[in-house]
mmCIF file of C-alpha atoms and ligand atoms in Angstrom:
data_model
loop_
_atom_site.group_PDB
_atom_site.id
_atom_site.type_symbol
_atom_site.label_atom_id
_atom_site.label_comp_id
_atom_site.label_asym_id
_atom_site.label_seq_id
_atom_site.Cartn_x
_atom_site.Cartn_y
_atom_site.Cartn_z
ATOM 1 C CA MET T 177 -42.945 -1.631 -31.481
ATOM 2 C CA HIS T 178 -40.008 -0.230 -29.487
ATOM 3 C CA VAL T 179 -37.313 -1.992 -27.501
ATOM 4 C CA ILE T 180 -35.727 -0.223 -24.526
ATOM 5 C CA GLY T 181 -32.533 -1.613 -23.029
ATOM 6 C CA GLY T 182 -32.092 -0.950 -19.328
ATOM 7 C CA PRO T 183 -28.520 -0.344 -18.121
ATOM 8 C CA ALA T 184 -28.159 -3.964 -16.903
ATOM 9 C CA SER T 185 -29.151 -5.477 -20.265
ATOM 10 C CA THR T 186 -28.288 -3.004 -23.018
ATOM 11 C CA ALA T 187 -26.497 -5.380 -25.393
ATOM 12 C CA LEU T 188 -29.057 -8.160 -25.046
ATOM 13 C CA ALA T 189 -31.904 -5.685 -25.592
ATOM 14 C CA GLU T 190 -30.288 -4.508 -28.833
ATOM 15 C CA ARG T 191 -29.987 -8.129 -29.952
ATOM 16 C CA VAL T 192 -33.685 -8.638 -29.146
ATOM 17 C CA SER T 193 -34.586 -5.577 -31.227
ATOM 18 C CA ARG T 194 -32.626 -7.041 -34.163
ATOM 19 C CA GLU T 195 -34.399 -10.378 -33.726
ATOM 20 C CA LEU T 196 -37.703 -8.496 -33.856
ATOM 21 C CA GLY T 197 -36.893 -7.207 -37.336
ATOM 22 C CA ASN T 198 -34.803 -4.196 -36.280
ATOM 23 C CA ALA T 199 -37.474 -2.745 -34.016
ATOM 24 C CA PRO T 200 -36.626 0.836 -32.931
ATOM 25 C CA PHE T 201 -34.160 0.578 -30.041
ATOM 26 C CA GLY T 202 -33.311 3.055 -27.324
ATOM 27 C CA ILE T 203 -31.428 3.305 -24.068
ATOM 28 C CA PRO T 204 -32.545 5.526 -21.199
ATOM 29 C CA PHE T 205 -30.615 8.328 -19.590
ATOM 30 C CA VAL T 206 -29.792 7.335 -16.024
ATOM 31 C CA LYS T 207 -28.143 9.357 -13.277
ATOM 32 C CA ARG T 208 -28.185 9.835 -9.545
ATOM 33 C CA PHE T 209 -29.362 12.990 -7.836
ATOM 34 C CA PRO T 210 -26.927 14.549 -5.352
ATOM 35 C CA ASP T 211 -28.807 12.849 -2.519
ATOM 36 C CA GLY T 212 -28.188 9.455 -4.125
ATOM 37 C CA GLU T 213 -31.674 8.904 -5.518
ATOM 38 C CA LEU T 214 -31.985 7.442 -9.004
ATOM 39 C CA TYR T 215 -33.260 9.373 -12.024
ATOM 40 C CA VAL T 216 -34.199 7.792 -15.367
ATOM 41 C CA ARG T 217 -35.550 9.297 -18.592
ATOM 42 C CA ILE T 218 -36.562 7.532 -21.785
ATOM 43 C CA GLY T 219 -36.418 9.129 -25.205
ATOM 44 C CA GLY T 220 -39.828 10.777 -25.480
ATOM 45 C CA ARG T 221 -43.461 9.962 -26.157
ATOM 46 C CA LEU T 222 -44.555 6.398 -26.903
ATOM 47 C CA GLU T 223 -48.247 7.163 -27.512
ATOM 48 C CA GLY T 224 -50.072 3.979 -28.528
ATOM 49 C CA GLU T 225 -46.816 2.026 -28.948
ATOM 50 C CA ASP T 226 -46.064 -1.494 -27.827
ATOM 51 C CA VAL T 227 -42.846 -1.470 -25.836
ATOM 52 C CA VAL T 228 -40.428 -4.216 -24.825
ATOM 53 C CA LEU T 229 -38.327 -3.212 -21.807
ATOM 54 C CA VAL T 230 -35.306 -5.420 -21.063
ATOM 55 C CA GLN T 231 -33.524 -5.301 -17.707
ATOM 56 C CA SER T 232 -31.993 -8.029 -15.536
ATOM 57 C CA THR T 233 -32.383 -7.466 -11.800
ATOM 58 C CA ARG T 234 -29.161 -8.785 -10.357
ATOM 59 C CA THR T 235 -28.704 -5.827 -8.001
ATOM 60 C CA ASP T 236 -31.101 -3.687 -6.009
ATOM 61 C CA GLU T 237 -30.123 -0.779 -8.265
ATOM 62 C CA ASP T 238 -31.097 -2.813 -11.361
ATOM 63 C CA LEU T 239 -34.474 -3.532 -9.795
ATOM 64 C CA LEU T 240 -35.176 0.084 -8.900
ATOM 65 C CA GLN T 241 -34.144 1.215 -12.392
ATOM 66 C CA LEU T 242 -36.541 -1.341 -13.881
ATOM 67 C CA LEU T 243 -39.479 -0.157 -11.765
ATOM 68 C CA LEU T 244 -38.795 3.495 -12.621
ATOM 69 C CA LEU T 245 -38.403 2.671 -16.330
ATOM 70 C CA GLU T 246 -41.697 0.780 -16.352
ATOM 71 C CA ASP T 247 -43.432 3.824 -14.930
ATOM 72 C CA ALA T 248 -41.685 6.060 -17.471
ATOM 73 C CA VAL T 249 -42.913 3.866 -20.334
ATOM 74 C CA ARG T 250 -46.485 4.033 -19.033
ATOM 75 C CA GLU T 251 -46.191 7.771 -18.461
ATOM 76 C CA ALA T 252 -45.022 8.139 -22.082
ATOM 77 C CA GLY T 253 -48.361 6.731 -23.237
ATOM 78 C CA ALA T 254 -47.345 3.216 -24.321
ATOM 79 C CA ARG T 255 -50.235 0.941 -25.245
ATOM 80 C CA ARG T 256 -48.638 -2.278 -24.049
ATOM 81 C CA LEU T 257 -45.542 -2.991 -22.013
ATOM 82 C CA TYR T 258 -43.738 -6.314 -22.206
ATOM 83 C CA VAL T 259 -41.095 -6.548 -19.495
ATOM 84 C CA VAL T 260 -38.175 -8.892 -20.137
ATOM 85 C CA VAL T 261 -36.156 -9.795 -17.025
ATOM 86 C CA PRO T 262 -33.426 -12.098 -18.358
ATOM 87 C CA TYR T 263 -32.021 -12.752 -14.872
ATOM 88 C CA LEU T 264 -34.466 -12.411 -11.995
ATOM 89 C CA GLY T 265 -32.664 -11.653 -8.759
ATOM 90 C CA TYR T 266 -33.931 -12.739 -5.337
ATOM 91 C CA ALA T 267 -35.328 -15.870 -7.011
ATOM 92 C CA ARG T 268 -33.550 -18.218 -4.589
ATOM 93 C CA GLN T 269 -35.775 -17.064 -1.717
ATOM 94 C CA ASP T 270 -38.745 -18.750 -3.363
ATOM 95 C CA ARG T 271 -40.299 -19.766 -0.031
ATOM 96 C CA SER T 272 -40.252 -18.713 3.570
ATOM 97 C CA PHE T 273 -37.606 -21.039 5.014
ATOM 98 C CA PHE T 274 -37.906 -19.706 8.585
ATOM 99 C CA PRO T 275 -40.759 -17.909 10.390
ATOM 100 C CA GLY T 276 -40.679 -14.196 9.748
ATOM 101 C CA GLU T 277 -39.073 -14.379 6.292
ATOM 102 C CA PRO T 278 -40.630 -13.021 3.097
ATOM 103 C CA VAL T 279 -41.037 -14.995 -0.112
ATOM 104 C CA SER T 280 -38.713 -12.549 -1.834
ATOM 105 C CA ALA T 281 -39.221 -13.991 -5.339
ATOM 106 C CA ARG T 282 -42.987 -13.495 -5.040
ATOM 107 C CA SER T 283 -42.602 -9.964 -3.740
ATOM 108 C CA LEU T 284 -40.349 -9.062 -6.662
ATOM 109 C CA VAL T 285 -42.528 -10.508 -9.387
ATOM 110 C CA HIS T 286 -45.585 -8.725 -8.037
ATOM 111 C CA HIS T 287 -43.800 -5.382 -8.149
ATOM 112 C CA ILE T 288 -42.257 -6.029 -11.575
ATOM 113 C CA GLU T 289 -45.515 -7.157 -13.169
ATOM 114 C CA SER T 290 -47.672 -4.333 -11.799
ATOM 115 C CA ASP T 291 -47.016 -2.009 -14.774
ATOM 116 C CA ALA T 292 -46.548 -4.827 -17.315
ATOM 117 C CA ASP T 293 -48.930 -6.564 -19.686
ATOM 118 C CA ALA T 294 -46.696 -9.630 -19.709
ATOM 119 C CA VAL T 295 -43.314 -10.633 -18.333
ATOM 120 C CA VAL T 296 -40.663 -12.807 -19.973
ATOM 121 C CA THR T 297 -37.783 -14.256 -17.995
ATOM 122 C CA VAL T 298 -35.089 -16.908 -18.473
ATOM 123 C CA ASP T 299 -34.278 -20.041 -16.443
ATOM 124 C CA LEU T 300 -35.870 -19.117 -13.133
ATOM 125 C CA HIS T 301 -34.254 -20.642 -10.063
ATOM 126 C CA SER T 302 -37.488 -22.483 -9.367
ATOM 127 C CA THR T 303 -40.550 -23.133 -11.499
ATOM 128 C CA THR T 304 -42.802 -22.251 -8.567
ATOM 129 C CA THR T 305 -41.854 -18.601 -9.128
ATOM 130 C CA LEU T 306 -43.537 -18.590 -12.545
ATOM 131 C CA ALA T 307 -46.781 -19.520 -10.813
ATOM 132 C CA GLU T 308 -46.475 -16.453 -8.546
ATOM 133 C CA PHE T 309 -47.137 -14.065 -11.458
ATOM 134 C CA ARG T 310 -50.711 -12.788 -11.749
ATOM 135 C CA LYS T 311 -50.166 -11.438 -15.270
ATOM 136 C CA PRO T 312 -49.108 -13.598 -18.256
ATOM 137 C CA ALA T 313 -45.529 -14.724 -17.624
ATOM 138 C CA PHE T 314 -43.241 -16.791 -19.824
ATOM 139 C CA GLU T 315 -39.940 -18.518 -19.159
ATOM 140 C CA ALA T 316 -37.313 -19.000 -21.852
ATOM 141 C CA THR T 317 -34.410 -21.327 -21.264
ATOM 142 C CA GLY T 318 -30.722 -20.924 -21.981
ATOM 143 C CA ILE T 319 -30.495 -24.462 -23.362
ATOM 144 C CA PRO T 320 -31.051 -23.648 -27.068
ATOM 145 C CA ALA T 321 -28.557 -20.753 -26.912
ATOM 146 C CA ILE T 322 -25.853 -22.939 -25.368
ATOM 147 C CA ALA T 323 -26.734 -25.777 -27.753
ATOM 148 C CA ARG T 324 -26.190 -23.456 -30.749
ATOM 149 C CA LEU T 325 -22.686 -22.798 -29.385
ATOM 150 C CA LEU T 326 -21.845 -26.396 -28.453
ATOM 151 C CA ARG T 327 -22.965 -27.736 -31.835
ATOM 152 C CA GLU T 328 -19.838 -26.165 -33.326
ATOM 153 C CA ARG T 329 -17.539 -27.768 -30.751
ATOM 154 C CA PRO T 330 -16.455 -31.299 -29.746
ATOM 155 C CA VAL T 331 -18.630 -32.734 -26.969
ATOM 156 C CA ASP T 332 -18.357 -36.337 -25.750
ATOM 157 C CA LEU T 333 -20.250 -36.141 -22.458
ATOM 158 C CA LEU T 334 -22.586 -33.669 -20.760
ATOM 159 C CA VAL T 335 -22.391 -33.360 -16.989
ATOM 160 C CA SER T 336 -24.854 -31.877 -14.536
ATOM 161 C CA PRO T 337 -23.114 -30.963 -11.281
ATOM 162 C CA ASP T 338 -26.186 -32.006 -9.288
ATOM 163 C CA LYS T 339 -29.312 -34.114 -9.533
ATOM 164 C CA GLY T 340 -31.414 -30.938 -9.632
ATOM 165 C CA GLY T 341 -29.958 -30.181 -13.068
ATOM 166 C CA MET T 342 -30.800 -33.564 -14.548
ATOM 167 C CA GLU T 343 -33.699 -32.377 -16.702
ATOM 168 C CA ARG T 344 -31.524 -29.598 -18.129
ATOM 169 C CA VAL T 345 -28.688 -31.927 -19.053
ATOM 170 C CA LYS T 346 -31.140 -34.491 -20.446
ATOM 171 C CA ARG T 347 -32.648 -31.845 -22.714
ATOM 172 C CA MET T 348 -29.206 -30.813 -23.922
ATOM 173 C CA SER T 349 -28.320 -34.464 -24.430
ATOM 174 C CA ALA T 350 -31.404 -34.898 -26.643
ATOM 175 C CA ILE T 351 -30.514 -31.817 -28.727
ATOM 176 C CA LEU T 352 -26.832 -32.723 -29.195
ATOM 177 C CA ASP T 353 -27.311 -36.487 -29.193
ATOM 178 C CA ARG T 354 -24.606 -36.979 -26.593
ATOM 179 C CA PRO T 355 -24.632 -39.024 -23.341
ATOM 180 C CA TRP T 356 -24.968 -37.363 -19.933
ATOM 181 C CA ILE T 357 -24.322 -37.972 -16.246
ATOM 182 C CA ALA T 358 -25.231 -36.110 -13.068
ATOM 183 C CA PHE T 359 -23.011 -35.801 -10.014
ATOM 184 C CA ASP T 360 -24.358 -36.189 -6.498
ATOM 185 C CA LYS T 361 -23.777 -32.838 -4.809
ATOM 186 C CA LYS T 362 -23.557 -32.062 -1.119
ATOM 187 C CA ARG T 363 -23.144 -28.393 -0.242
ATOM 188 C CA ILE T 364 -20.625 -27.843 2.571
ATOM 189 C CA ASP T 365 -20.956 -24.062 2.765
ATOM 190 C CA SER T 366 -21.772 -21.205 0.378
ATOM 191 C CA GLU T 367 -18.469 -21.625 -1.527
ATOM 192 C CA HIS T 368 -17.697 -25.340 -1.194
ATOM 193 C CA VAL T 369 -19.406 -28.525 -2.335
ATOM 194 C CA GLU T 370 -18.655 -32.242 -2.345
ATOM 195 C CA LEU T 371 -19.385 -34.106 -5.568
ATOM 196 C CA SER T 372 -19.445 -37.812 -6.317
ATOM 197 C CA PHE T 373 -19.664 -39.585 -9.667
ATOM 198 C CA PRO T 374 -22.699 -41.762 -10.422
ATOM 199 C CA SER T 375 -22.062 -45.506 -10.243
ATOM 200 C CA GLU T 376 -22.436 -45.900 -14.022
ATOM 201 C CA ILE T 377 -20.746 -43.682 -16.602
ATOM 202 C CA PRO T 378 -21.789 -44.261 -20.245
ATOM 203 C CA ILE T 379 -18.328 -43.659 -21.810
ATOM 204 C CA ALA T 380 -14.665 -44.047 -20.835
ATOM 205 C CA LEU T 381 -13.660 -40.551 -19.676
ATOM 206 C CA GLU T 382 -9.963 -40.561 -20.538
ATOM 207 C CA GLY T 383 -9.105 -37.990 -23.210
ATOM 208 C CA LYS T 384 -12.759 -36.986 -23.734
ATOM 209 C CA HIS T 385 -14.304 -33.505 -24.152
ATOM 210 C CA ILE T 386 -16.635 -32.889 -21.235
ATOM 211 C CA VAL T 387 -19.178 -30.080 -20.835
ATOM 212 C CA ILE T 388 -20.443 -29.209 -17.349
ATOM 213 C CA LEU T 389 -23.831 -27.570 -17.668
ATOM 214 C CA ASP T 390 -25.441 -25.508 -14.888
ATOM 215 C CA ASP T 391 -28.222 -22.958 -14.654
ATOM 216 C CA VAL T 392 -26.178 -20.454 -12.662
ATOM 217 C CA ILE T 393 -22.555 -19.979 -11.664
ATOM 218 C CA THR T 394 -22.273 -17.876 -8.524
ATOM 219 C CA THR T 395 -19.168 -18.432 -6.389
ATOM 220 C CA GLY T 396 -17.844 -20.992 -8.878
ATOM 221 C CA GLY T 397 -17.438 -23.564 -6.087
ATOM 222 C CA THR T 398 -19.607 -26.129 -7.887
ATOM 223 C CA ILE T 399 -17.908 -25.853 -11.292
ATOM 224 C CA VAL T 400 -14.380 -25.805 -9.828
ATOM 225 C CA GLU T 401 -15.044 -28.996 -7.867
ATOM 226 C CA ALA T 402 -16.712 -30.690 -10.857
ATOM 227 C CA ALA T 403 -13.768 -29.803 -13.121
ATOM 228 C CA LYS T 404 -11.277 -31.115 -10.555
ATOM 229 C CA GLN T 405 -13.159 -34.405 -10.256
ATOM 230 C CA LEU T 406 -13.168 -34.813 -14.051
ATOM 231 C CA HIS T 407 -9.437 -34.031 -14.361
ATOM 232 C CA ARG T 408 -8.727 -36.737 -11.752
ATOM 233 C CA ARG T 409 -10.179 -39.142 -14.352
ATOM 234 C CA ASN T 410 -7.790 -37.763 -17.034
ATOM 235 C CA VAL T 411 -10.404 -36.228 -19.317
ATOM 236 C CA GLY T 412 -9.086 -34.374 -22.373
ATOM 237 C CA ALA T 413 -10.915 -31.041 -21.992
ATOM 238 C CA VAL T 414 -13.464 -29.481 -19.652
ATOM 239 C CA VAL T 415 -15.889 -26.756 -20.692
ATOM 240 C CA ALA T 416 -18.166 -24.988 -18.181
ATOM 241 C CA ALA T 417 -21.458 -23.640 -19.531
ATOM 242 C CA CYS T 418 -24.307 -21.886 -17.749
ATOM 243 C CA THR T 419 -27.299 -19.674 -18.421
ATOM 244 C CA HIS T 420 -26.648 -17.052 -15.741
ATOM 245 C CA GLY T 421 -23.010 -16.181 -15.094
ATOM 246 C CA LEU T 422 -22.821 -14.144 -11.894
ATOM 247 C CA PHE T 423 -19.136 -14.975 -11.287
ATOM 248 C CA LEU T 424 -18.831 -13.433 -7.830
ATOM 249 C CA LYS T 425 -15.423 -12.112 -6.732
ATOM 250 C CA ASP T 426 -12.669 -14.141 -8.465
ATOM 251 C CA ALA T 427 -15.005 -16.966 -9.587
ATOM 252 C CA PHE T 428 -14.272 -16.466 -13.292
ATOM 253 C CA GLU T 429 -10.490 -16.667 -12.810
ATOM 254 C CA ARG T 430 -10.778 -19.727 -10.526
ATOM 255 C CA ILE T 431 -12.945 -21.504 -13.096
ATOM 256 C CA LYS T 432 -10.637 -20.517 -15.979
ATOM 257 C CA ALA T 433 -7.744 -22.095 -14.044
ATOM 258 C CA VAL T 434 -9.375 -25.554 -14.104
ATOM 259 C CA THR T 435 -11.308 -25.487 -17.410
ATOM 260 C CA ASP T 436 -10.531 -24.989 -21.091
ATOM 261 C CA GLU T 437 -13.500 -22.726 -21.877
ATOM 262 C CA VAL T 438 -16.240 -20.961 -19.922
ATOM 263 C CA TYR T 439 -19.501 -20.075 -21.652
ATOM 264 C CA SER T 440 -22.552 -18.267 -20.388
ATOM 265 C CA THR T 441 -25.552 -16.727 -22.092
ATOM 266 C CA ASP T 442 -26.041 -12.966 -22.187
ATOM 267 C CA THR T 443 -28.690 -12.773 -19.443
ATOM 268 C CA LEU T 444 -25.965 -11.074 -17.384
ATOM 269 C CA MET T 445 -22.995 -9.079 -18.609
ATOM 270 C CA ASN T 446 -19.797 -11.029 -17.910
ATOM 271 C CA PRO T 447 -16.561 -12.115 -19.642
ATOM 272 C CA ALA T 448 -18.039 -15.517 -20.602
ATOM 273 C CA GLU T 449 -21.214 -14.386 -22.422
ATOM 274 C CA LYS T 450 -20.857 -16.145 -25.752
ATOM 275 C CA ALA T 451 -24.379 -17.489 -26.324
ATOM 276 C CA SER T 452 -27.329 -15.159 -26.844
ATOM 277 C CA VAL T 453 -30.844 -15.845 -25.604
ATOM 278 C CA ALA T 454 -32.143 -13.008 -27.843
ATOM 279 C CA PRO T 455 -33.671 -15.375 -30.454
ATOM 280 C CA ASP T 456 -35.464 -17.322 -27.727
ATOM 281 C CA ILE T 457 -36.812 -14.179 -26.031
ATOM 282 C CA ALA T 458 -37.917 -12.762 -29.393
ATOM 283 C CA GLN T 459 -39.689 -16.026 -30.201
ATOM 284 C CA ILE T 460 -41.708 -15.809 -26.973
ATOM 285 C CA LEU T 461 -42.515 -12.130 -27.583
ATOM 286 C CA ARG T 462 -43.742 -12.947 -31.105
ATOM 287 C CA ARG T 463 -45.560 -16.149 -30.207
ATOM 288 C CA ASP T 464 -47.042 -15.490 -26.775
ATOM 289 C CA CYS T 465 -47.174 -11.751 -26.195
ATOM 290 C CA VAL T 466 -49.818 -10.910 -28.754
ATOM 291 C CA PRO T 467 -50.300 -8.683 -30.624
ATOM 292 C CA LEU T 468 -46.809 -7.440 -31.482
HETATM 293 C C1 R5P X 510 -27.565 -25.096 -7.551
HETATM 294 O O1 R5P X 510 -28.632 -25.609 -7.315
HETATM 295 C C2 R5P X 510 -27.327 -24.402 -8.837
HETATM 296 O O2 R5P X 510 -27.789 -25.165 -9.914
HETATM 297 C C3 R5P X 510 -25.856 -24.089 -9.031
HETATM 298 O O3 R5P X 510 -25.128 -25.304 -9.126
HETATM 299 C C4 R5P X 510 -25.289 -23.287 -7.905
HETATM 300 O O4 R5P X 510 -26.120 -22.219 -7.581
HETATM 301 C C5 R5P X 510 -23.928 -22.760 -8.282
HETATM 302 O O5 R5P X 510 -23.421 -22.011 -7.226
HETATM 303 P P1 R5P X 510 -21.868 -21.848 -7.004
HETATM 304 O O6 R5P X 510 -21.277 -21.324 -8.281
HETATM 305 O O7 R5P X 510 -21.782 -20.855 -5.880
HETATM 306 O O8 R5P X 510 -21.312 -23.183 -6.618
#
């Protein structure tokens, strides 16, 4: 079995190959033709091989590289192709909100899965997207990876910045055996939110170590506001943790200014990636994507 790391996910792919017992690992050659078109080439024939191709699709370029790499793997004679998309872009448009719009998430998964035998992804924006796949599709979560990191650190309270993240924070609470709360969130615009504390808080906040847990950090507006609210209650330390760290523009610096630590998993390359989802992806590949 071979693991190929696309340009958007090279380090994570190498970690996955190690988790799969040091499976042969390669990275493709990628360039642009003078006219701007993309060119990719993998390292040779893969006759009868089972191949794991890892590539997040945060940008349109990532997506196009993934589609070309899938075709290259098939062209090289691979027997099976397992496509791992740690961060699936366009997942927020998971329904047609206004007449005339596409369901972008559905369109993407249908293109991505067309050359694949199975697809593995991590913390999709919405569970409905998993149901859009026609081939076997599996969703890992960033929770165990972040839990492995938090276990080594002081945590008094887990906070979800919105009610939508309640299940996530509850699961983390069960793993770490720590209490949790969820803010009420009202989005003002794409970069600003209003948050309010729940009426009951299970511990006195003063001096405590608080972890804000989210699935994705984009503009940072949510985490910055949550951290500010917590500091108004004189907490001791605030840590921000997420699965997908997009950190648009100066989001990372703005979050750093109001928190003590920022952690994300390695589904996207960023300065906060301190928790790896490689063991969780490898577990799914071994358990569900038979036969490896
Ligand atoms: C919202 O539903 C998500 O869970 C995140 O809280 C949100 O996408 C974060 O976005 P931003 O960093 O732009 O506030």
